[in-house]
Short mmCIF file of the C-alpha atoms (twelve columns), coordinates in Angstrom:
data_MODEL
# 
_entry.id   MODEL 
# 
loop_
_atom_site.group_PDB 
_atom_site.id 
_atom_site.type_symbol 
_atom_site.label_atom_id 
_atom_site.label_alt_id 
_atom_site.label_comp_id 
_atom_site.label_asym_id 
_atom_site.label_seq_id 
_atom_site.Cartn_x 
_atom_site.Cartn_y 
_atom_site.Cartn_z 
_atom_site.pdbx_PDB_model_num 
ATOM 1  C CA . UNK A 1  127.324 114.318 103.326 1 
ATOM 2  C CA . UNK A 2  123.797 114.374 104.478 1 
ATOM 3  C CA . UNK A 3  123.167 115.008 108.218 1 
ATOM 4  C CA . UNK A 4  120.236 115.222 110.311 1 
ATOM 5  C CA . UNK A 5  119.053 116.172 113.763 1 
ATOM 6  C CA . UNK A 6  117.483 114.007 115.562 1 
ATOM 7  C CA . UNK A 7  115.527 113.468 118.849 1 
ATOM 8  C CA . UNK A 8  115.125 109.762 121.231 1 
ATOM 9  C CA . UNK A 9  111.692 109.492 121.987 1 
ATOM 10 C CA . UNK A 10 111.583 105.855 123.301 1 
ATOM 11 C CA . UNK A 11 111.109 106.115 127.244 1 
ATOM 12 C CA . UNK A 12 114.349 103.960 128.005 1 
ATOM 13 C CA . UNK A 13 116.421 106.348 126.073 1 
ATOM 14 C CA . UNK A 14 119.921 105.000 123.849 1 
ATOM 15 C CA . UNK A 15 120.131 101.658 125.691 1 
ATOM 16 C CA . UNK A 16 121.983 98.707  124.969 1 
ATOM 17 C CA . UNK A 17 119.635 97.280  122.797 1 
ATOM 18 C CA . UNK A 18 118.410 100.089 120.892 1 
ATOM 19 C CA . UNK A 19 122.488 101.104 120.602 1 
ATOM 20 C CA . UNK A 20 122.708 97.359  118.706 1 
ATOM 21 C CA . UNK A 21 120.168 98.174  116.701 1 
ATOM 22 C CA . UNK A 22 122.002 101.106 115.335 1 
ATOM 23 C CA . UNK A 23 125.333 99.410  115.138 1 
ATOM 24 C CA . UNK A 24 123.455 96.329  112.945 1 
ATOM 25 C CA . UNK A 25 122.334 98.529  110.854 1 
ATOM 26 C CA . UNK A 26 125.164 100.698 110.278 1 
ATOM 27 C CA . UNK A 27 127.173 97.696  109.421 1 
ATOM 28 C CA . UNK A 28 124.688 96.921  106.831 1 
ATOM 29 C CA . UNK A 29 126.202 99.764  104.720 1 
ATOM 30 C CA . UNK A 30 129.670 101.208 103.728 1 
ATOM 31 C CA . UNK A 31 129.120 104.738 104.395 1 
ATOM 32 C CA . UNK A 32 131.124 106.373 107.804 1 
ATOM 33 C CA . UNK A 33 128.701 107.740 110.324 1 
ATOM 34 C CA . UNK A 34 129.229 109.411 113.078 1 
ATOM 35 C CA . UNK A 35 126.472 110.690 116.116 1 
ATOM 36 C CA . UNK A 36 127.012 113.599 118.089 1 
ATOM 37 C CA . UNK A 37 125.154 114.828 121.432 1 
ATOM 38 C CA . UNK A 38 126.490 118.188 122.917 1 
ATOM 39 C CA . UNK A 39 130.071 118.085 123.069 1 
ATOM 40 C CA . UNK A 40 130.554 113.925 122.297 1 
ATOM 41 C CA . UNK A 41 131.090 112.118 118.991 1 
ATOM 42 C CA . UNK A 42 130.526 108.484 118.521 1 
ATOM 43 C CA . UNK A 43 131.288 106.585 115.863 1 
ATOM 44 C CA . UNK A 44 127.733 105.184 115.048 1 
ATOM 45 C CA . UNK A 45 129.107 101.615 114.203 1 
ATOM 46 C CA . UNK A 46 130.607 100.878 117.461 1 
ATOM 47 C CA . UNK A 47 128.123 100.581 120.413 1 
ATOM 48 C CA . UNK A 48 130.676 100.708 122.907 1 
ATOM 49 C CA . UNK A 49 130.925 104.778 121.249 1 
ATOM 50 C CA . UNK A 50 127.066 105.084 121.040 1 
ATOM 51 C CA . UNK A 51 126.614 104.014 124.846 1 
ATOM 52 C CA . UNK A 52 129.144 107.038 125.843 1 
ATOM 53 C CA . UNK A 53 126.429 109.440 124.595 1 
ATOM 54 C CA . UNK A 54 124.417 109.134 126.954 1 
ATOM 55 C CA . UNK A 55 121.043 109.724 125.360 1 
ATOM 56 C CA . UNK A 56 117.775 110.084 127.629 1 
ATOM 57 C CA . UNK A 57 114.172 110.567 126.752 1 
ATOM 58 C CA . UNK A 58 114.523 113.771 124.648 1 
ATOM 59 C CA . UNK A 59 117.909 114.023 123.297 1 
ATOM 60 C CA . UNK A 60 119.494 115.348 120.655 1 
ATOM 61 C CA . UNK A 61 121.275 113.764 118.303 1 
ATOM 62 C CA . UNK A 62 123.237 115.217 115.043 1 
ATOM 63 C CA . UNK A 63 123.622 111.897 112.999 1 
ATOM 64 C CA . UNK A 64 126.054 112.960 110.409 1 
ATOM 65 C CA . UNK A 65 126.447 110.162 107.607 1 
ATOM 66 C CA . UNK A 66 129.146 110.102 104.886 1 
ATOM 67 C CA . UNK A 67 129.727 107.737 101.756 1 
ATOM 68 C CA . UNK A 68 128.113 106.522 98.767  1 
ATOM 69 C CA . UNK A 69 125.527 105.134 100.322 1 
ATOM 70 C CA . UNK A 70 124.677 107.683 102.962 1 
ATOM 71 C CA . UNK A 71 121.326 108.826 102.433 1 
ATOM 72 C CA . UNK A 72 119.681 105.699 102.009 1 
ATOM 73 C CA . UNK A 73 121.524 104.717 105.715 1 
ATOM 74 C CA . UNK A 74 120.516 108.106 107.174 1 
ATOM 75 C CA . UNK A 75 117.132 107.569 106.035 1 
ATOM 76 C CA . UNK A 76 116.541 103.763 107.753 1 
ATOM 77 C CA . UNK A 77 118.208 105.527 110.883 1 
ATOM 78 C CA . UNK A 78 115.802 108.316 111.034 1 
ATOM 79 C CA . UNK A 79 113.203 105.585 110.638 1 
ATOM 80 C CA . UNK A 80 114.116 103.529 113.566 1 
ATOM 81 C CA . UNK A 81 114.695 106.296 115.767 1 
ATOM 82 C CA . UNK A 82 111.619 107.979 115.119 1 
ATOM 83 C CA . UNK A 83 110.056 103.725 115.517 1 
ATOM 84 C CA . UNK A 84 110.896 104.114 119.009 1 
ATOM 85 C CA . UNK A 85 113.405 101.163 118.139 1 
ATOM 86 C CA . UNK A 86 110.357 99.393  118.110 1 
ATOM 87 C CA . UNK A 87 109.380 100.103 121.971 1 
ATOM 88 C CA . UNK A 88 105.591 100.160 122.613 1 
ATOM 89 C CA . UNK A 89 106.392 102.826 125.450 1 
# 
């Protein structure tokens, strides 16, 4: 069950479309994962959950991935997070 910390570092924060982006590629793989920020736990699959984090400029995230394809999720997850979700800013 491999988890990481994580931290946003696109200027908008965990928006609505950088939220989608997780939830697309989430769904692209069976494994469970879940995101946590302080107290709150969303299910990173649903982006209604991922919005109720709450994630500004400099948050951090414990992205917490379980199933048999876990690590190779976790991995592209780390990668678009640290991409900025593709933001120039």
């Amino acid at each position: 069950m491999p988890k990481q910390t994580v931290f946003i570092k696109n200027k908008l924060g965990l928006h609505a479309r950088a939220a989608s982006q997780i939830v697309n590629l989430a769904n692209k793989y069976t494994s469970e994962i879940t995101i946590q920020k302080g107290d709150v736990t969303a299910n990173g699959k649903s982006l209604l959950g991922i919005l109720t984090l709450d994630a500004p400029l400099g948050s951090e995230l414990l992205v917490d991935v379980n199933g048999s394809d876990a690590q190779e999720l976790l991995t592209k997850l780390i990668e678009l997070i640290e991409d900025k979700f593709g933001e120039k800013n």
